[in-house]
């Protein structure tokens, strides 16, 4: 617990630092120094440094533990449990399942990403109500919903494993290809697509580095650190949240939670990242 | 049929030929669009009509942002013909108001309110005034823009037009069409022109 306390203190300190930075008036600097774009912003470096320290003892573990408890102990109204949930490797098998989704699930006749599959099982076996989950799909300062904790647990059970989203079933191939098209689709008042912000190397929005998600080495960032513990707020956010917020920035309407479009996008990025090692739930600013 | 529509139809036809060899890709594209139209719901000001491509978007989407030169030139001209310059002929506003606008990343998302004027989002993509060190790199640096490019009537007209409709000069530019999309008003664009060109603006300081 001692270590955990110090970790949480570190989180608090960095959170404060980030908040202070956000409110700081612009610093004066010599124009010469400014004319050349800095390679990596100070705040980014600072963040990376803290993240390395934190990942030794990641607060995401608290949510992981809660998710594990639900997975192992919770019973649905008819006595069913998550032991019956097939994440693609057989009923109840969690190890290695996260890095092998999105995949085709014959029982539902659909390709599902991890978050979608976990929620599907929680509804089917544990009696969670779909409309409740849709009411609050993502965490906020007040609440990290149960399904987010279970996803965090499932993700952690693939820690240090290679990403290996399958492309065997024709529907898996189709899903990947549709995702690739969604990624490139420019529309809306700002003419943005995903590729507007994630289609070239070394780009930034303000100080935030934008991964080039078409490249395997950077597509891993659609995976690495997700689900992520958000330091400014203290809750867990999933890949589905990230997609939702990027569509907001893209000035699109809102994608329905757990929709085919999001599964397709995740399939595209995951397959692009295949072969790289997933380090488990992480930390996001 | 307007000139604009004709060019788009012509452009789409030309592209269809080059895309015919990639039958499957075209299928996936159509499926992707149909899927999004099923899955996306209006939220606040972000209505589902935003999922439809306009002519420029359609041509850029179908050509991987790299349309044939002649098609690009025709569509750029259409876009330029649609730029509305201020009736009073004044293109330079107040650079201080421009700097505030350049800072603001607000506008057009489902969390923005209807009727509340948006910002320029300029620092998201461009280095501009030297005091602001938190700037993006999706676009080129605009620091010293007026100093190196001049600030006379022609340059004012170019910058006003560029902000009003970036696609009039570069069809598949990553930069939004702020005037065309009603994302910025005439006065706001004038203020941004001043930010880049006014000799008093910190953009052009030594």
XYZ file of N, CA and C in Angstrom, chain B:
618
model
N -27.923 23.209 -64.962
C -26.826 22.718 -64.121
C -25.782 23.819 -63.923
N -25.392 24.048 -62.694
C -24.378 25.086 -62.453
C -23.020 24.592 -62.918
N -22.118 25.507 -63.128
C -20.752 25.149 -63.529
C -20.143 24.219 -62.493
N -20.412 24.529 -61.249
C -19.881 23.743 -60.124
C -20.342 22.294 -60.258
N -21.655 22.098 -60.445
C -22.201 20.750 -60.524
C -21.623 20.000 -61.709
N -21.527 20.720 -62.851
C -21.021 20.085 -64.062
C -19.610 19.550 -63.829
N -18.798 20.391 -63.224
C -17.419 19.983 -62.999
C -17.361 18.762 -62.087
N -18.218 18.755 -61.090
C -18.196 17.629 -60.160
C -18.598 16.340 -60.862
N -19.645 16.431 -61.676
C -20.106 15.244 -62.393
C -19.001 14.748 -63.321
N -18.408 15.697 -64.028
C -17.327 15.372 -64.944
C -16.173 14.732 -64.167
N -15.835 15.332 -63.032
C -14.724 14.831 -62.231
C -15.031 13.431 -61.721
N -16.259 13.232 -61.262
C -16.645 11.924 -60.716
C -16.565 10.862 -61.810
N -17.000 11.241 -63.028
C -16.970 10.282 -64.129
C -15.525 9.897 -64.450
N -14.660 10.885 -64.522
C -13.256 10.618 -64.834
C -12.647 9.714 -63.766
N -12.992 9.988 -62.525
C -12.420 9.187 -61.442
C -12.987 7.780 -61.436
N -14.259 7.664 -61.822
C -14.888 6.343 -61.836
C -14.111 5.407 -62.760
N -13.643 5.940 -63.910
C -12.866 5.121 -64.835
C -11.608 4.616 -64.159
N -10.888 5.532 -63.497
C -9.629 5.113 -62.895
C -9.875 4.182 -61.709
N -11.052 4.300 -61.101
C -11.328 3.455 -59.942
C -11.921 2.103 -60.345
N -12.333 1.994 -61.644
C -13.014 0.776 -62.073
C -12.145 -0.460 -61.874
N -10.834 -0.267 -62.001
C -9.954 -1.420 -61.836
C -9.953 -1.909 -60.390
N -10.422 -1.068 -59.506
C -10.408 -1.450 -58.092
C -11.839 -1.641 -57.588
N -12.512 -2.577 -58.238
C -13.907 -2.840 -57.945
C -14.184 -3.029 -56.462
N -13.344 -3.856 -55.856
C -13.584 -4.226 -54.468
C -13.470 -3.029 -53.536
N -12.468 -2.210 -53.811
C -12.263 -1.027 -52.989
C -13.500 -0.147 -53.045
N -14.046 -0.018 -54.229
C -15.244 0.798 -54.370
C -16.395 0.222 -53.563
N -16.508 -1.064 -53.549
C -17.542 -1.689 -52.726
C -17.371 -1.373 -51.254
N -16.161 -1.535 -50.773
C -15.902 -1.267 -49.359
C -16.213 0.180 -49.010
N -15.862 1.066 -49.941
C -16.130 2.477 -49.706
C -17.626 2.722 -49.540
N -18.403 2.173 -50.470
C -19.859 2.351 -50.410
C -20.413 1.719 -49.128
N -19.885 0.547 -48.792
C -20.351 -0.105 -47.567
C -19.999 0.708 -46.331
N -18.811 1.290 -46.368
C -18.370 2.103 -45.229
C -19.307 3.296 -45.046
N -19.657 3.954 -46.146
C -20.523 5.126 -46.053
C -21.915 4.711 -45.564
N -22.429 3.601 -46.110
C -23.743 3.121 -45.679
C -23.719 2.770 -44.192
N -22.637 2.152 -43.765
C -22.513 1.762 -42.357
C -22.527 2.991 -41.452
N -21.760 4.007 -41.835
C -21.733 5.219 -41.007
C -23.100 5.874 -40.955
N -23.794 5.859 -42.088
C -25.121 6.494 -42.099
C -26.101 5.743 -41.185
N -25.865 4.453 -41.027
C -26.683 3.677 -40.080
C -26.302 3.967 -38.634
N -25.000 4.064 -38.390
C -24.508 4.065 -37.007
C -24.451 5.428 -36.329
N -24.381 6.500 -37.103
C -24.186 7.810 -36.486
C -25.508 8.504 -36.238
N -25.585 9.165 -35.070
C -26.813 9.848 -34.680
C -26.521 11.330 -34.474
N -27.502 12.162 -34.785
C -27.344 13.599 -34.561
C -27.123 13.854 -33.080
N -26.218 14.776 -32.780
C -26.045 15.191 -31.394
C -25.784 16.695 -31.387
N -26.623 17.428 -30.680
C -26.494 18.886 -30.668
C -26.505 19.425 -32.088
N -25.530 20.301 -32.366
C -25.493 20.911 -33.700
C -24.919 19.971 -34.752
N -24.351 18.829 -34.322
C -23.722 17.910 -35.285
C -24.760 16.952 -35.867
N -25.416 17.411 -36.920
C -26.504 16.630 -37.516
C -25.962 15.611 -38.523
N -26.820 14.637 -38.869
C -26.332 13.528 -39.693
C -26.087 13.917 -41.151
N -26.602 15.081 -41.582
C -26.302 15.501 -42.957
C -24.795 15.726 -43.141
N -24.076 15.857 -42.057
C -22.624 16.032 -42.136
C -21.911 14.802 -42.704
N -22.626 13.691 -42.763
C -21.993 12.473 -43.296
C -22.004 12.444 -44.821
N -22.790 13.335 -45.434
C -22.785 13.397 -46.906
C -21.544 14.130 -47.394
N -20.952 13.616 -48.480
C -19.815 14.323 -49.067
C -20.340 15.428 -49.971
N -19.677 16.582 -49.961
C -19.971 17.549 -51.016
C -19.030 17.242 -52.186
N -19.128 18.033 -53.261
C -18.371 17.724 -54.475
C -16.870 17.624 -54.242
N -16.321 18.593 -53.529
C -14.878 18.608 -53.296
C -14.463 17.404 -52.457
N -15.213 17.164 -51.388
C -14.900 16.015 -50.532
C -14.963 14.716 -51.337
N -15.992 14.608 -52.182
C -16.163 13.371 -52.956
C -14.957 13.128 -53.860
N -14.498 14.175 -54.525
C -13.359 14.020 -55.428
C -12.082 13.695 -54.638
N -11.884 14.382 -53.531
C -10.681 14.110 -52.720
C -10.748 12.706 -52.112
N -11.938 12.320 -51.616
C -12.078 10.983 -51.037
C -11.812 9.884 -52.067
N -12.298 10.112 -53.288
C -12.151 9.061 -54.298
C -10.764 8.993 -54.909
N -9.983 10.041 -54.706
C -8.660 10.045 -55.317
C -7.538 9.998 -54.283
N -7.881 9.638 -53.056
C -6.851 9.619 -52.022
C -6.187 10.991 -51.883
N -6.991 12.055 -51.943
C -6.512 13.440 -51.841
C -5.525 13.812 -52.933
N -5.593 13.119 -54.042
C -4.644 13.397 -55.112
C -5.351 13.335 -56.478
N -6.267 14.297 -56.705
C -7.048 14.245 -57.947
C -6.193 14.632 -59.153
N -6.595 14.197 -60.350
C -5.900 14.630 -61.558
C -5.841 16.158 -61.622
N -4.741 16.673 -62.121
C -4.467 18.127 -62.088
C -5.566 18.959 -62.724
N -6.072 18.512 -63.905
C -7.070 19.332 -64.591
C -8.374 19.395 -63.804
N -8.728 18.295 -63.190
C -9.951 18.280 -62.379
C -9.771 19.199 -61.172
N -8.617 19.085 -60.528
C -8.347 19.928 -59.361
C -8.437 21.403 -59.746
N -7.855 21.753 -60.883
C -7.839 23.162 -61.287
C -9.265 23.683 -61.509
N -10.102 22.878 -62.148
C -11.488 23.316 -62.383
C -12.266 23.485 -61.085
N -12.079 22.529 -60.184
C -12.825 22.621 -58.920
C -12.294 23.758 -58.047
N -10.991 23.988 -58.093
C -10.430 25.107 -57.319
C -11.036 26.422 -57.817
N -11.177 26.516 -59.119
C -11.753 27.748 -59.672
C -13.199 27.917 -59.188
N -13.974 26.834 -59.204
C -15.343 26.901 -58.672
C -15.354 27.402 -57.238
N -14.434 26.871 -56.437
C -14.383 27.256 -55.032
C -14.028 28.745 -54.908
N -13.068 29.175 -55.715
C -12.640 30.575 -55.664
C -13.769 31.511 -56.084
N -14.520 31.097 -57.107
C -15.644 31.916 -57.571
C -16.694 32.105 -56.486
N -16.719 31.191 -55.528
C -17.734 31.278 -54.476
C -17.287 32.031 -53.235
N -16.028 32.472 -53.206
C -15.569 33.239 -52.044
C -16.290 34.584 -52.036
N -16.846 34.956 -50.884
C -17.510 36.261 -50.770
C -16.595 37.241 -50.055
N -16.110 38.216 -50.799
C -15.252 39.239 -50.196
C -16.122 40.320 -49.578
N -15.627 41.026 -48.557
C -16.434 42.051 -47.882
C -16.867 43.147 -48.845
N -18.130 43.581 -48.688
C -18.692 44.585 -49.589
C -17.950 45.914 -49.458
N -17.463 46.211 -48.242
C -16.785 47.499 -48.040
C -15.343 47.495 -48.556
N -14.897 46.344 -49.055
C -13.557 46.277 -49.636
C -12.431 46.287 -48.614
N -12.759 46.400 -47.330
C -11.717 46.395 -46.280
C -11.445 44.953 -45.857
N -10.187 44.528 -45.926
C -9.873 43.135 -45.606
C -9.100 42.965 -44.305
N -8.598 44.077 -43.770
C -7.823 43.981 -42.530
C -8.645 44.453 -41.348
N -8.769 43.604 -40.337
C -9.463 43.976 -39.110
C -8.458 44.263 -38.005
N -8.773 43.740 -36.818
C -7.993 44.025 -35.607
C -7.177 42.779 -35.239
N -5.862 42.899 -35.275
C -5.040 41.708 -35.048
C -5.205 41.144 -33.642
N -5.547 42.012 -32.670
C -5.712 41.508 -31.295
C -6.915 40.571 -31.215
N -7.990 40.960 -31.873
C -9.161 40.068 -31.917
C -8.801 38.804 -32.702
N -7.983 38.964 -33.728
C -7.541 37.812 -34.527
C -6.750 36.820 -33.693
N -5.877 37.342 -32.829
C -5.068 36.458 -31.981
C -5.971 35.633 -31.056
N -7.000 36.270 -30.488
C -7.932 35.531 -29.617
C -8.630 34.411 -30.394
N -9.039 34.759 -31.601
C -9.721 33.763 -32.436
C -8.804 32.605 -32.801
N -7.567 32.952 -33.119
C -6.596 31.918 -33.517
C -6.366 30.943 -32.375
N -6.467 31.458 -31.137
C -6.250 30.627 -29.952
C -7.401 29.643 -29.727
N -8.604 30.067 -30.067
C -9.778 29.266 -29.705
C -9.945 28.052 -30.618
N -10.068 26.894 -29.985
C -10.283 25.660 -30.739
C -11.747 25.276 -30.795
N -12.591 26.210 -30.409
C -14.020 25.893 -30.364
C -14.649 25.904 -31.744
N -15.818 25.311 -31.832
C -16.627 25.471 -33.026
C -16.998 24.178 -33.724
N -18.291 24.024 -34.008
C -18.806 22.993 -34.900
C -18.816 21.566 -34.332
N -18.377 21.370 -33.078
C -18.484 20.017 -32.520
C -19.853 19.859 -31.862
N -20.202 18.637 -31.514
C -21.504 18.424 -30.879
C -21.535 19.024 -29.474
N -20.364 19.356 -28.904
C -20.424 20.028 -27.601
C -20.447 21.552 -27.715
N -20.371 22.091 -28.918
C -20.516 23.540 -29.101
C -21.992 23.887 -29.274
N -22.360 25.062 -28.730
C -23.770 25.469 -28.805
C -24.075 26.166 -30.125
N -25.301 25.991 -30.575
C -25.744 26.685 -31.788
C -25.734 28.187 -31.540
N -25.328 28.939 -32.543
C -25.395 30.391 -32.441
C -24.244 31.042 -31.699
N -23.408 30.257 -31.011
C -22.242 30.819 -30.334
C -21.086 30.831 -31.343
N -20.514 32.015 -31.605
C -19.459 32.048 -32.631
C -18.259 31.173 -32.247
N -17.766 30.457 -33.225
C -16.643 29.556 -32.979
C -15.320 30.281 -33.088
N -14.245 29.523 -32.853
C -12.908 30.077 -32.981
C -12.279 29.634 -34.291
N -11.005 29.992 -34.460
C -10.317 29.693 -35.709
C -9.568 28.376 -35.706
N -9.256 27.874 -34.513
C -8.485 26.622 -34.419
C -7.088 26.753 -35.041
N -6.648 27.974 -35.297
C -5.428 28.151 -36.089
C -4.197 27.569 -35.404
N -4.073 27.800 -34.076
C -2.891 27.270 -33.375
C -2.887 25.747 -33.285
N -4.048 25.125 -33.516
C -4.052 23.657 -33.553
C -3.096 23.148 -34.628
N -2.958 23.938 -35.688
C -2.213 23.464 -36.859
C -1.011 24.326 -37.229
N -0.996 25.596 -36.796
C 0.049 26.518 -37.264
C 0.794 27.179 -36.116
N 2.095 27.372 -36.286
C 2.813 28.347 -35.478
C 2.418 29.722 -36.002
N 2.124 30.672 -35.085
C 1.699 31.994 -35.565
C 2.501 33.072 -34.827
N 1.954 33.596 -33.691
C 2.706 34.621 -32.957
C 3.764 33.938 -32.089
N 4.915 34.599 -31.888
C 6.032 33.937 -31.205
C 5.772 33.630 -29.729
N 4.862 34.370 -29.097
C 4.618 34.137 -27.672
C 3.919 32.802 -27.430
N 3.190 32.312 -28.403
C 2.445 31.065 -28.216
C 3.309 29.887 -28.639
N 3.785 29.146 -27.634
C 4.679 28.026 -27.946
C 3.926 26.709 -28.097
N 2.635 26.732 -27.753
C 1.838 25.516 -27.891
C 1.089 25.577 -29.218
N 1.748 25.116 -30.274
C 1.125 25.168 -31.595
C 1.303 23.835 -32.300
N 0.365 23.526 -33.165
C 0.428 22.268 -33.907
C 1.264 22.391 -35.164
N 1.454 21.268 -35.822
C 2.331 21.257 -37.003
C 1.649 20.650 -38.239
N 0.311 20.586 -38.210
C -0.365 20.047 -39.405
C -0.224 21.004 -40.591
N -0.106 22.278 -40.295
C 0.088 23.280 -41.343
C 1.453 23.938 -41.201
N 1.855 24.730 -42.209
C 3.168 25.389 -42.146
C 3.182 26.506 -41.109
N 4.378 26.915 -40.684
C 4.502 28.043 -39.771
C 4.070 29.318 -40.472
N 3.294 30.141 -39.755
C 2.857 31.416 -40.327
C 3.576 32.576 -39.645
N 4.547 32.262 -38.801
C 5.336 33.288 -38.137
C 6.054 34.124 -39.203
N 5.985 35.448 -39.047
C 6.616 36.395 -39.987
C 5.945 36.380 -41.361
N 4.692 35.935 -41.412
C 4.011 35.781 -42.701
C 3.987 37.082 -43.501
N 3.499 38.158 -42.859
C 3.374 39.432 -43.565
C 4.734 40.002 -43.925
N 5.679 39.775 -43.042
C 7.024 40.310 -43.261
C 7.689 39.679 -44.479
N 7.499 38.397 -44.637
C 8.179 37.729 -45.755
C 7.334 37.749 -47.031
N 6.003 37.819 -46.873
C 5.166 37.715 -48.072
C 4.573 39.042 -48.507
N 4.735 40.071 -47.674
C 4.149 41.363 -47.990
C 2.763 41.494 -47.391
N 2.233 42.736 -47.390
C 0.915 42.926 -46.783
C 0.052 43.847 -47.636
N 0.380 43.961 -48.886
C -0.384 44.813 -49.799
C -1.726 44.204 -50.167
N -2.498 44.913 -50.997
C -3.860 44.485 -51.345
C -3.933 43.058 -51.912
N -2.982 42.669 -52.741
C -3.034 41.318 -53.317
C -2.866 40.249 -52.249
N -1.915 40.504 -51.349
C -1.677 39.520 -50.280
C -2.874 39.469 -49.336
N -3.467 40.635 -49.060
C -4.673 40.646 -48.204
C -5.782 39.821 -48.844
N -5.917 39.989 -50.146
C -6.978 39.270 -50.846
C -6.716 37.757 -50.813
N -5.462 37.399 -51.001
C -5.109 35.969 -50.952
C -5.401 35.374 -49.578
N -4.950 36.047 -48.525
C -5.121 35.480 -47.176
C -6.606 35.420 -46.799
N -7.347 36.500 -47.149
C -8.787 36.471 -46.871
C -9.437 35.271 -47.575
N -9.083 35.109 -48.832
C -9.648 34.002 -49.619
C -9.212 32.639 -49.096
N -7.961 32.549 -48.676
C -7.426 31.273 -48.168
C -8.188 30.841 -46.917
N -8.432 31.811 -46.020
C -9.157 31.464 -44.789
C -10.629 31.173 -45.124
N -11.182 31.951 -46.042
C -12.589 31.732 -46.417
C -12.763 30.351 -47.053
N -11.834 30.008 -47.937
C -11.933 28.698 -48.591
C -10.556 28.197 -49.016
N -9.920 27.447 -48.115
C -8.560 26.944 -48.376
C -8.516 26.068 -49.627
N -9.650 25.452 -49.962
C -9.686 24.518 -51.092
C -9.670 25.252 -52.437
N -9.867 26.569 -52.409
C -9.827 27.336 -53.649
C -8.397 27.410 -54.186
N -7.419 27.134 -53.330
C -6.019 27.245 -53.728
C -5.309 25.899 -53.744
N -5.928 24.928 -53.091
C -5.296 23.611 -52.946
C -6.434 22.649 -52.633
N -6.954 21.981 -53.653
C -8.257 21.331 -53.562
C -8.422 20.397 -52.369
N -7.404 19.604 -52.089
C -7.559 18.644 -50.991
C -6.759 19.063 -49.761
N -6.585 20.373 -49.585
C -5.897 20.908 -48.409
C -6.478 20.321 -47.128
N -5.618 20.142 -46.139
C -6.076 19.661 -44.834
C -6.782 20.767 -44.057
N -6.696 21.983 -44.555
C -7.254 23.131 -43.817
C -8.747 23.302 -44.104
N -9.554 23.508 -43.050
C -10.996 23.700 -43.256
C -11.305 24.946 -44.088
N -12.530 24.973 -44.648
C -12.999 26.133 -45.424
C -13.886 26.979 -44.513
N -13.252 27.891 -43.787
C -13.957 28.527 -42.670
C -15.128 29.412 -43.091
N -14.963 30.175 -44.178
C -16.067 31.021 -44.626
C -17.140 30.197 -45.305
N -16.710 29.349 -46.197
C -17.600 28.457 -46.935
C -18.477 27.633 -45.992
N -17.903 27.174 -44.894
C -18.631 26.317 -43.949
C -19.408 27.120 -42.910
N -19.412 28.435 -43.043
C -20.030 29.291 -42.027
C -19.442 29.083 -40.639
N -18.176 28.751 -40.588
C -17.528 28.540 -39.289
C -16.960 29.850 -38.762
N -16.640 30.784 -39.647
C -16.161 32.106 -39.226
C -16.921 33.173 -40.013
N -17.157 34.312 -39.362
C -17.862 35.416 -40.020
C -16.876 36.295 -40.783
N -17.426 37.180 -41.573
C -16.607 38.127 -42.333
C -15.671 38.907 -41.403
N -16.233 39.430 -40.313
C -15.405 40.226 -39.402
C -14.288 39.374 -38.784
N -14.616 38.155 -38.421
C -13.604 37.278 -37.824
C -12.460 37.019 -38.820
N -12.814 36.812 -40.065
C -11.765 36.537 -41.063
C -10.901 37.785 -41.261
N -11.524 38.960 -41.261
C -10.747 40.211 -41.355
C -9.733 40.306 -40.209
N -10.192 39.953 -39.008
C -9.300 40.041 -37.845
C -8.127 39.070 -37.989
N -8.389 37.914 -38.569
C -7.312 36.933 -38.768
C -6.348 37.394 -39.869
N -6.876 38.042 -40.881
C -5.997 38.611 -41.920
C -5.039 39.601 -41.258
N -5.591 40.425 -40.366
C -4.752 41.415 -39.679
C -3.692 40.728 -38.825
N -4.075 39.645 -38.165
C -3.096 38.916 -37.345
C -1.889 38.501 -38.192
N -2.143 38.059 -39.396
C -1.036 37.573 -40.238
C -0.313 38.698 -40.965
N -1.025 39.801 -41.280
C -0.426 40.791 -42.186
C -0.129 42.153 -41.560
N -0.876 42.554 -40.549
C -0.655 43.873 -39.956
C 0.790 44.003 -39.466
N 1.480 45.068 -39.883
C 2.867 45.237 -39.425
C 2.970 45.341 -37.890
N 1.881 45.765 -37.237
C 1.884 45.870 -35.773
C 1.693 44.508 -35.098
N 1.234 43.539 -35.833
C 0.952 42.232 -35.230
C 2.245 41.553 -34.792
N 2.212 40.883 -33.633
C 3.427 40.195 -33.153
C 3.938 39.154 -34.156
N 3.074 38.723 -35.055
C 3.503 37.771 -36.092
C 4.637 38.374 -36.914
N 4.576 39.687 -37.080
C 5.543 40.343 -37.950
C 6.594 41.152 -37.198
N 6.648 40.985 -35.880
C 7.653 41.703 -35.098
C 9.020 41.081 -35.340
N 10.042 41.849 -34.997
C 11.411 41.359 -35.249
C 11.848 40.276 -34.307
